[in-house]
Coordinates of C-alpha atoms and ligand atoms in Angstrom, one line a residue:
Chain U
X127 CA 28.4 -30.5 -47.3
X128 CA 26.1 -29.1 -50.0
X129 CA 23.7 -31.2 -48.4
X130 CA 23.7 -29.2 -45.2
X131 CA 23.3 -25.8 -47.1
X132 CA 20.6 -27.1 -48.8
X133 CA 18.8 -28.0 -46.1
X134 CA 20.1 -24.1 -44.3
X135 CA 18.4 -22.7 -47.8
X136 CA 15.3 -24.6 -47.6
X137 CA 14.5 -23.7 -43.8
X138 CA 15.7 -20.0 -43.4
X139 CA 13.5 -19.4 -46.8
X140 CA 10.2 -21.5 -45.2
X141 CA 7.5 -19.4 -44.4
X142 CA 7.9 -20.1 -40.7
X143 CA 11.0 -18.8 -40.5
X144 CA 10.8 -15.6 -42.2
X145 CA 7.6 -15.2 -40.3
X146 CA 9.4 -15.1 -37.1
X147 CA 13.1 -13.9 -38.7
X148 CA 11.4 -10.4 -40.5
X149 CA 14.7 -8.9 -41.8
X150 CA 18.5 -9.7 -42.8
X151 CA 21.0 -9.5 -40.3
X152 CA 21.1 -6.1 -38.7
X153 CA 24.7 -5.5 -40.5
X154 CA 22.8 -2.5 -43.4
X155 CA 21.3 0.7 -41.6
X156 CA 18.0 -0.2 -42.6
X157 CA 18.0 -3.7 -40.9
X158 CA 19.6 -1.9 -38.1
X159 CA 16.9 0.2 -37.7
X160 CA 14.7 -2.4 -38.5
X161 CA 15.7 -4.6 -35.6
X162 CA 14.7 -1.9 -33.3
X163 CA 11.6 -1.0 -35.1
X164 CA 9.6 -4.3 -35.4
X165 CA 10.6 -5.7 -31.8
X166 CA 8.2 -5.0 -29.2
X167 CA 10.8 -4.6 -26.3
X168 CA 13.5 -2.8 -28.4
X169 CA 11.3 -0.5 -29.7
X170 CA 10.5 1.2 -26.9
X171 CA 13.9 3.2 -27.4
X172 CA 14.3 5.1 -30.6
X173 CA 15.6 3.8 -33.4
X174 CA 18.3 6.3 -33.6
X175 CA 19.8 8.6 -31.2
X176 CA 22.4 11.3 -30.5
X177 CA 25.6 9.9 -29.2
X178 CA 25.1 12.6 -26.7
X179 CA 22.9 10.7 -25.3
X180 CA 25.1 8.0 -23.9
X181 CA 26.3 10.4 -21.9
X182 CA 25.3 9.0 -18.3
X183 CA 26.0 11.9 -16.7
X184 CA 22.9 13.7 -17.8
X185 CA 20.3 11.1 -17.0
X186 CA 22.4 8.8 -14.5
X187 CA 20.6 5.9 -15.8
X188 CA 18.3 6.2 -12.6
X189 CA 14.8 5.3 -14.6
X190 CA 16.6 2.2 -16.7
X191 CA 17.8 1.2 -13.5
X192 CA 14.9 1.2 -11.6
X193 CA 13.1 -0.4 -14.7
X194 CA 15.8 -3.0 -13.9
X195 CA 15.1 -3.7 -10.3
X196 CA 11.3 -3.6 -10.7
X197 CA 12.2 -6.4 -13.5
X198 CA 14.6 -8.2 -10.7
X199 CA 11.4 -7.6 -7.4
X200 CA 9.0 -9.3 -10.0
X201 CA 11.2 -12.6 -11.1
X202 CA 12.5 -13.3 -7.5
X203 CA 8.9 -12.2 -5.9
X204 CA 6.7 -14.6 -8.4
X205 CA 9.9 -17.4 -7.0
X206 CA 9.1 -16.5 -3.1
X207 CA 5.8 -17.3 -4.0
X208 CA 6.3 -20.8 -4.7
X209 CA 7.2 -21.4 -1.1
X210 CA 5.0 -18.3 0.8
X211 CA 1.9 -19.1 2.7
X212 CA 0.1 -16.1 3.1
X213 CA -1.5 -17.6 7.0
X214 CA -0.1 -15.8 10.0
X215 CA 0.5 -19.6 11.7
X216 CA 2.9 -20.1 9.2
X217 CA 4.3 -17.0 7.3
X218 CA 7.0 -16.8 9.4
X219 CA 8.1 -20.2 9.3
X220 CA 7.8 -20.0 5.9
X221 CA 10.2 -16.8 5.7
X222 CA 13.0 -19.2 7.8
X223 CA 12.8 -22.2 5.1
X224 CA 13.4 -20.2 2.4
X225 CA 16.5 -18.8 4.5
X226 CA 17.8 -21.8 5.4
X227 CA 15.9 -24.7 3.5
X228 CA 15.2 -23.7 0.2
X229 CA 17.9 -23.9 -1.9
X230 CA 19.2 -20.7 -3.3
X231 CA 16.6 -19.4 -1.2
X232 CA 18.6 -17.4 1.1
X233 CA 19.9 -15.7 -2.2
X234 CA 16.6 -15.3 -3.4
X235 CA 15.1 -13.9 -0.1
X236 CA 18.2 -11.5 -0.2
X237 CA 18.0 -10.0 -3.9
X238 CA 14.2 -9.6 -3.4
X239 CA 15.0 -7.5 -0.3
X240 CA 18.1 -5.9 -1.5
X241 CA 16.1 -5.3 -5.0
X242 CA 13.2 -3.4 -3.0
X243 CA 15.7 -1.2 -1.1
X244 CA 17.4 -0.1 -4.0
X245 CA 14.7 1.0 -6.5
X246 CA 13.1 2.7 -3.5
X247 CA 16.7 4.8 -3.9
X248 CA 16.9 4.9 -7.5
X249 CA 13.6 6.2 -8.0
X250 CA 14.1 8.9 -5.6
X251 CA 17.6 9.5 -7.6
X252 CA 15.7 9.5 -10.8
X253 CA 12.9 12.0 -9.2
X254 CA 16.3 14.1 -8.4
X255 CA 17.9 13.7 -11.4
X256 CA 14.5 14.8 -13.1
X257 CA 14.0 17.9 -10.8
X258 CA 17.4 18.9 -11.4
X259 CA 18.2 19.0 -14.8
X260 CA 14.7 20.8 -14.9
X261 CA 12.9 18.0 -17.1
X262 CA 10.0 18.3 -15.8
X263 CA 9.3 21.6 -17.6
X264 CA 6.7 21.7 -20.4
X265 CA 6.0 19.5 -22.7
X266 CA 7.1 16.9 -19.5
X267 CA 4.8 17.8 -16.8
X268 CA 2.2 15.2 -17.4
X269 CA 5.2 12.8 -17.4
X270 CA 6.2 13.9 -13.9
X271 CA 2.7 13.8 -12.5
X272 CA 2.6 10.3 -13.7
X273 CA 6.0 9.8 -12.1
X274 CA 4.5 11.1 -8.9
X275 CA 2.2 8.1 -8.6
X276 CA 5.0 5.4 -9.7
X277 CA 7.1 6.8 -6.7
X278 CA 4.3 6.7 -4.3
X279 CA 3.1 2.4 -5.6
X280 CA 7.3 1.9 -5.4
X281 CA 6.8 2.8 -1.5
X282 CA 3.8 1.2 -1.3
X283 CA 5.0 -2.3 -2.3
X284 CA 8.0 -1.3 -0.3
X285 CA 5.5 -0.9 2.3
X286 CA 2.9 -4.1 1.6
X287 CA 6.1 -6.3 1.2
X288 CA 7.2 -5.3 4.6
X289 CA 4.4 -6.2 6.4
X290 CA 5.2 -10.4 5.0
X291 CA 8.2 -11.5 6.8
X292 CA 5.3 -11.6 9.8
X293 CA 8.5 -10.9 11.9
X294 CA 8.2 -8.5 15.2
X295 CA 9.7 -5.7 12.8
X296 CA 6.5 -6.1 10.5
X297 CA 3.9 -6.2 13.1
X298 CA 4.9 -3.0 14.3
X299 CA 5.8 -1.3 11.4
X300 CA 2.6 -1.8 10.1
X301 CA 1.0 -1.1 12.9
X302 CA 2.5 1.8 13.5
X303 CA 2.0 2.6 9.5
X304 CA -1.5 1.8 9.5
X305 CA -2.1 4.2 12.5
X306 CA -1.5 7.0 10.7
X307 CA -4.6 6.5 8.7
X308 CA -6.7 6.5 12.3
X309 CA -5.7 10.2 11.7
X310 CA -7.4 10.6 8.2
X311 CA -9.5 14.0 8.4
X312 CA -13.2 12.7 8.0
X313 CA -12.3 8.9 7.9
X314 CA -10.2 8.6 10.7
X315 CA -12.0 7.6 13.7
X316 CA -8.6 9.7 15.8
X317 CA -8.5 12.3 12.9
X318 CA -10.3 15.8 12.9
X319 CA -14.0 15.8 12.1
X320 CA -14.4 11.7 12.7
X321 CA -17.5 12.5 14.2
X322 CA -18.9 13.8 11.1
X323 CA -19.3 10.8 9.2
X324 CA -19.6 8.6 12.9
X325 CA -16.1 7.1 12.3
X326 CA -15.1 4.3 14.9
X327 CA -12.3 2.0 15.4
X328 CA -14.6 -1.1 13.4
X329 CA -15.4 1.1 10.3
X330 CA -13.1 4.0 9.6
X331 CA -10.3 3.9 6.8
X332 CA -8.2 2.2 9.0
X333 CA -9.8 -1.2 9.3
X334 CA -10.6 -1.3 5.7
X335 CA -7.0 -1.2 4.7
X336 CA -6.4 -4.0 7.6
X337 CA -9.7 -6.3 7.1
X338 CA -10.3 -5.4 10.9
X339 CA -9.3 -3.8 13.8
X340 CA -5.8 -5.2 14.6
X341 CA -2.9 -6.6 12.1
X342 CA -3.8 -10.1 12.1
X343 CA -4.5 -12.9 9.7
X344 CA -7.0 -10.4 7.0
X345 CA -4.1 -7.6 7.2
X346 CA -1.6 -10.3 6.5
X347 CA -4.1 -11.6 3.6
X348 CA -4.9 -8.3 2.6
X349 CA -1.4 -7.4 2.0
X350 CA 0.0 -9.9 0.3
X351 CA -2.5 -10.0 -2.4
X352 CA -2.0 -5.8 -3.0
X353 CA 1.6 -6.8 -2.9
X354 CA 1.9 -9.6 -5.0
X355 CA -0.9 -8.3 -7.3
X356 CA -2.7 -5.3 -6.9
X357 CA 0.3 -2.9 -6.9
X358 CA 2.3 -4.4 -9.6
X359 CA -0.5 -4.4 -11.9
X360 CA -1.1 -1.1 -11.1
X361 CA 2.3 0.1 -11.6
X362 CA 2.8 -1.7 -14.9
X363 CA 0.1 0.3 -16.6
X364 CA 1.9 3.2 -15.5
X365 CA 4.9 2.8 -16.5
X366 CA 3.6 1.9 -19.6
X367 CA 2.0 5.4 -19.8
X368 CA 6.0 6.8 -18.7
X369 CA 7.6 5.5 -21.1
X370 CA 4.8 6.2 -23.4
X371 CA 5.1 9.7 -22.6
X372 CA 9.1 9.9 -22.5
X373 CA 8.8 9.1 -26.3
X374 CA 6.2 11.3 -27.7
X375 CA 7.8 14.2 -25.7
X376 CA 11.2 13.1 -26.9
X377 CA 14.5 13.3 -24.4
X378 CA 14.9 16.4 -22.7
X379 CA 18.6 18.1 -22.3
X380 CA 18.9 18.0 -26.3
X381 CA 19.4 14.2 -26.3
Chain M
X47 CA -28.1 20.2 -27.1
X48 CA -28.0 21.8 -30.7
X49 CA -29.2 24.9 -32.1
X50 CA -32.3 25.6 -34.3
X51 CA -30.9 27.7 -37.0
X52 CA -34.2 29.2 -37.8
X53 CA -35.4 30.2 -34.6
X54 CA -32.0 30.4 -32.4
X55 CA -33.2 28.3 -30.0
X56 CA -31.7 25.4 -27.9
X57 CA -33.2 22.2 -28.1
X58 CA -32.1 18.4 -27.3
X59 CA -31.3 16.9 -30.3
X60 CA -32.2 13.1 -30.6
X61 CA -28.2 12.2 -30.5
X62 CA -28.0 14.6 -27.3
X63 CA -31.3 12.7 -26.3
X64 CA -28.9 9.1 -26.2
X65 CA -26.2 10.5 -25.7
X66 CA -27.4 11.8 -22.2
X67 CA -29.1 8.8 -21.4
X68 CA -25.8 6.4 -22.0
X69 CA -23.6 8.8 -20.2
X70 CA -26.2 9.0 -17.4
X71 CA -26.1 4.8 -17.4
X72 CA -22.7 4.7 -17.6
X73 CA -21.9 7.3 -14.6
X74 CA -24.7 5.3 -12.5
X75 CA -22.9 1.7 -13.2
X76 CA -19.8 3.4 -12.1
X77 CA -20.8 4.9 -8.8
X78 CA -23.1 1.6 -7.8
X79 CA -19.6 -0.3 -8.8
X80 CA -17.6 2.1 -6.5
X81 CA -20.2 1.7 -3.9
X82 CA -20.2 -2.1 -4.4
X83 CA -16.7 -2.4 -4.1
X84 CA -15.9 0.0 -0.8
X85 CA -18.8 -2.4 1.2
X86 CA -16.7 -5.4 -0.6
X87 CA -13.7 -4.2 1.6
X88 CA -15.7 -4.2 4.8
X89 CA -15.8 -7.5 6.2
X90 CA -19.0 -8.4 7.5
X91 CA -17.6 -11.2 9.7
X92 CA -14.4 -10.5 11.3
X93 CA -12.0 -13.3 12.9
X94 CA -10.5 -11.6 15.8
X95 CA -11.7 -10.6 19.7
X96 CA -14.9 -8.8 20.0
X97 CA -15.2 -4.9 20.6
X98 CA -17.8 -5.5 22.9
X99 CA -16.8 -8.0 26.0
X100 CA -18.1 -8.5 29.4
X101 CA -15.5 -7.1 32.5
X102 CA -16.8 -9.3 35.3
X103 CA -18.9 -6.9 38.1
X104 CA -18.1 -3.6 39.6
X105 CA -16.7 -5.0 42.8
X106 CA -13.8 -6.9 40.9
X107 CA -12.3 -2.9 40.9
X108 CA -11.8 -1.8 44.0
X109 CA -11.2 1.9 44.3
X110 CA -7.4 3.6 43.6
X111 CA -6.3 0.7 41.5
X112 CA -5.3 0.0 38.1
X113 CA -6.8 -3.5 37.1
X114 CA -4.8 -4.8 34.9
X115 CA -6.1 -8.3 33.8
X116 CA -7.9 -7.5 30.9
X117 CA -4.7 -5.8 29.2
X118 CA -3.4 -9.1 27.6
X119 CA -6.5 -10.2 26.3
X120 CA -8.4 -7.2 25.4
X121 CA -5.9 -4.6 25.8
X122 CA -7.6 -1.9 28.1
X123 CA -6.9 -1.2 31.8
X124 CA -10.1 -1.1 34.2
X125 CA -9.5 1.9 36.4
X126 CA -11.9 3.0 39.8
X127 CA -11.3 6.7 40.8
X128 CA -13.8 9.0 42.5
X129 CA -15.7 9.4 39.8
X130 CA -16.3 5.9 39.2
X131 CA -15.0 3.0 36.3
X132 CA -13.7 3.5 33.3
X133 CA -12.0 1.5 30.8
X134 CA -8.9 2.7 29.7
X135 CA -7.7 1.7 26.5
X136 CA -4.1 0.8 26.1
X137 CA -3.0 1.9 22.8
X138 CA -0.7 4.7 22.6
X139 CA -1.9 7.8 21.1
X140 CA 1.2 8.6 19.4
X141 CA 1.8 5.6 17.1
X142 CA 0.2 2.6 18.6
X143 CA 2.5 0.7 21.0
X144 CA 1.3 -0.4 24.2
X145 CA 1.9 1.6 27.2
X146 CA 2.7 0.3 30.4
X147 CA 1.4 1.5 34.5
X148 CA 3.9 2.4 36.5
X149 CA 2.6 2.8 40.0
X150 CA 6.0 4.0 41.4
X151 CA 5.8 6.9 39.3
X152 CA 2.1 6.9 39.1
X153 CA 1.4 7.0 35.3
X154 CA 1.3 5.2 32.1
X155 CA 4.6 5.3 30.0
X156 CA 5.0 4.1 26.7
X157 CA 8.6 1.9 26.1
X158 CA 8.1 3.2 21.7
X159 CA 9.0 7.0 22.0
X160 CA 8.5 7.7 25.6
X161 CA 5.0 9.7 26.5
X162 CA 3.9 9.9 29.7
X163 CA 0.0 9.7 31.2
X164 CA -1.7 11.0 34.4
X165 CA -4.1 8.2 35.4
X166 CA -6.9 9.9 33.8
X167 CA -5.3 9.6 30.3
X168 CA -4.1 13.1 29.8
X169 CA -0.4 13.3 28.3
X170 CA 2.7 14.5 30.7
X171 CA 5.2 14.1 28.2
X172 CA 6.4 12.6 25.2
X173 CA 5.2 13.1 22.0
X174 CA 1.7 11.3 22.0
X175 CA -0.5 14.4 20.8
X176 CA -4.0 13.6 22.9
X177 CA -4.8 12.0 25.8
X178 CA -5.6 7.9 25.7
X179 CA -9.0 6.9 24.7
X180 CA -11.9 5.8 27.2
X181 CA -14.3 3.0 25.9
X182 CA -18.2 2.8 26.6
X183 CA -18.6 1.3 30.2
X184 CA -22.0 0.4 30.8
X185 CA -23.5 -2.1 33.2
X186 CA -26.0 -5.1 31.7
X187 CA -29.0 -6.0 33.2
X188 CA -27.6 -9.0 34.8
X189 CA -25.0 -6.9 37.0
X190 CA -22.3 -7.5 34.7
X191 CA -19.5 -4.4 32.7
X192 CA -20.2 -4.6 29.5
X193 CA -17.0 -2.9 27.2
X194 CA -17.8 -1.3 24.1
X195 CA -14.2 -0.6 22.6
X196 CA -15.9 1.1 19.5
X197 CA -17.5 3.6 20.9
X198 CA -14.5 5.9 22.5
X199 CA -13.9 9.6 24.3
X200 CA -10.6 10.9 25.5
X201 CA -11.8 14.7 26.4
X202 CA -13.5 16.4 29.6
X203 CA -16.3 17.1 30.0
X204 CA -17.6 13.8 27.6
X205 CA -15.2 11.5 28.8
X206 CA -15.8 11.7 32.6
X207 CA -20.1 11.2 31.7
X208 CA -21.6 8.3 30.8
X209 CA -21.2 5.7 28.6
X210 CA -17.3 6.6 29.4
X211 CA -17.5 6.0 33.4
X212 CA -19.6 3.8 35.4
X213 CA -20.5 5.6 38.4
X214 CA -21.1 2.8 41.5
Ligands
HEM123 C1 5.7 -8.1 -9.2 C2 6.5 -7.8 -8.2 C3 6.6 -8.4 -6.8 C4 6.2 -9.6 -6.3 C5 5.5 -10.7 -7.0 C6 6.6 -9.6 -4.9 C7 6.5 -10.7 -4.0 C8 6.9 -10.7 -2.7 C9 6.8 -11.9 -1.8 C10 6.1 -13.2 -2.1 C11 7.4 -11.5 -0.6 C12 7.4 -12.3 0.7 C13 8.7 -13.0 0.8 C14 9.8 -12.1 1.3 O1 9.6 -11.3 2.2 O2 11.0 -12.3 0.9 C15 7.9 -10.2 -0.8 C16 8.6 -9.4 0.1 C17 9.0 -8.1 0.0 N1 8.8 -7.3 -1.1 FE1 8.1 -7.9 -2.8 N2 7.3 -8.4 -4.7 C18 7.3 -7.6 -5.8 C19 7.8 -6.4 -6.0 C20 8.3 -5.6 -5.0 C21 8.7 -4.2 -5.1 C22 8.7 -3.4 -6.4 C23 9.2 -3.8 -3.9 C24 9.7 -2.5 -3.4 C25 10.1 -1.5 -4.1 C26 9.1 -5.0 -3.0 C27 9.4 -4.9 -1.6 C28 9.4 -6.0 -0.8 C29 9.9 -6.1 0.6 C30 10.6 -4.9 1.3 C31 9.7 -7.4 1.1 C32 10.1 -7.9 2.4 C33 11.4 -8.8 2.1 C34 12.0 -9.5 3.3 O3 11.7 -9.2 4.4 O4 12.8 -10.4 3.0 N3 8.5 -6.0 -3.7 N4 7.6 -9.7 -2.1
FES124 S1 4.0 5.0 20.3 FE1 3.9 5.5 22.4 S2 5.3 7.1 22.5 FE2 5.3 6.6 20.4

């Protein structure tokens, strides 16, 4: 017996240990407050807060939640892409083994869908939630405007993610999507002024977001690689920025 | 730019001197790397049918009829009217889908959201908010249509000149 707490002694007191172990047990208030100060994930919230702000009635838990899901889109997405070909011979084929091949991959397929629909929702709620409890007001605004642009890359991998399935729904949503930019002012080769800058079908906004001039195997390429990559990076460095900003400016509504 | 405190005036100091030369670099690396990257997204080789394709010769269209053998494979319709050819091109003006002729009703009618057009291309009804586009019809040296789908009109007077109609 005294063997074994010998042997507890001699490891929690190693270097290694304590190197990775940086405080007692989190049962004082300073190693509390120290468990949430020297973690990198924990410390994103404040060590301490108001029990008022609990209260999830005033912020409906919208942002967290949508934190959530984004967390959810990126662990099942990086899994879909263990079995997702990116080549319009086979993308849809490969969308019909993972329903009903792969195992769990229906489940997969489903959450990663379910996932995207949601935290389009909750990040509208959370825009809503913002707007009406009037947090937006100063010192926040620069948080909104950065919230502006993590709603519009939400519908935008909403959008990319869509266009993977290669299903009859995503050819024509896209195409129908994509034809708006044929409208652009200036680098639209439909929209006003595309005369100006001698727009055409083979060179105007348009067939650089597709790789061409119909949806076909470069859109499909294209696509994928803003959806799986592109727009995630992207949004992680703003959030990053958010939540940045939600601490320095501190809680609004006397949280 | 500092300040000569003897003389009041303005002169460029010799940390303004590199200062304005790095900044200069720097904004030059950025827009040749912007400009790099905007041709990087326009493919120089693309995979897919060619805008430009030959339509067989004039007397494949005989006059008051809707040729509609090139739709499936290059998605225009080769009309012959009084005023000559012209290549219609069969892409909605609304949103994209693919209308279809309807020679009971005399017009083009798209299944998506339902616009109507006159066999010129003008809209009748529906929601599509300008008339379908005409590509350049010319005819090559060897007697053959050649279809340029790049180069486009949908208004009078440009679309009933040439390139936009072949007059026979
Ligand atoms: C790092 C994050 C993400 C990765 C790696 C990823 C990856 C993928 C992959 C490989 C697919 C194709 C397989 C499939 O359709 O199920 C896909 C589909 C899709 N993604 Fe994502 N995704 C991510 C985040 C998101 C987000 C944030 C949204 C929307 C808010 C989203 C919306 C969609 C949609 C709507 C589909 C089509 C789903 C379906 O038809 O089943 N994705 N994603
Ligand atoms: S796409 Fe033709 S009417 Fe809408």
């Amino acid at each position: 017996m005294n063997r074994v707490k010998d042997w507890k002694r001699v490891i929690s007191e190693s270097f290694i240990w304590r190197s990775v172990f940086r405080h007692g047990y989190p049962d004082t208030r300073r190693n509390k407050m120290l468990a949430v100060s020297t973690n990198v994930f924990l410390h994103l919230h404040p060590t301490k807060i108001k029990e008022r702000a609990y209260q999830v009635r005033f912020t409906w838990c919208m942002g967290g939640i949508s934190f959530f899901l984004f967390l959810v889109l990126t662990v099942t997405g990086l899994l879909l892409m263990f079995y997702y070909v990116p080549d319009s011979r086979r993308a849809y084929d490969d969308m019909k083994d993972l329903t009903f091949v792969v195992p769990f991959g229906s489940v997969l397929r489903n959450l990663h869908r379910w996932g995207a629909h949601a935290m389009v929702l909750s990040v509208i709620a959370h825009m809503a939630r913002v707007f009406y409890t009037g947090s937006y007001k100063p010192p926040r605004e620069f948080n909104w405007v950065v919230g502006v642009i993590l709603l519009v890359f939400t519908l935008l991998l909403s959008f990319s993610g869509y266009l993977l399935p290669w299903d009859q729904l995503s050819m024509w949503a896209v195409t129908v999507g994509t034809n708006m930019a044929r409208a652009t002012p200036f680098l639209g080769h439909e929209g006003p002024f595309a005369n100006v800058l001698g727009m055409a079908i083979n060179n105007d906004a348009r067939f650089v977001l597709l790789g061409g001039t119909i949806v076909s195997q470069s859109a499909l390429l294209r696509f994928y690689v803003w959806h799986c990559v592109g727009f995630p990076l992207i949004l992680v460095v703003f959030l990053s920025i958010h939540f940045w900003r939600i601490r320095k400016d501190g809680f609004s509504g006397n949280l | 730019m500092s300040e000569d405190l003897l003389t009041g005036t303005k002169r460029l100091s010799r940390r303004g001197f590199f200062s304005a030369i790095a900044w200069g670099a720097f904004t030059a690396y950025m827009l040749a790397l912007g400009a790099v990257l905007t041709r990087f997204f326009y493919p120089k080789i693309l995979y897919e049918p060619s805008q430009k394709f030959r339509a067989g010769v004039p007397d494949d269209y005989p006059k008051g009829i809707v040729n509609e053998s090139l739709k499936k494979a290059q998605r225009v319709w080769m009309i012959h009217t009084e005023k000559g050819i012209y290549s219609l091109i069969a892409i909605c003006t609304h949103l994209g889908c693919t209308p279809n002729w309807f020679l009971e009703n005399n017009r083009f009618q798209c299944p998506c959201h339902g616009s109507n057009f006159t066999l010129e291309g003008d809209v009748i009804a529906g929601p599509a908010p300008q008339p379908l586009f005409r590509a350049k019809i010319t005819l090559a040296a060897d007697g053959k249509i050649q279809v340029d789908k790049a180069i486009t009109a949908n208004r009078p007077p440009q679309r009933d000149e040439a390139p936009f109609v072949l007059k026979v």
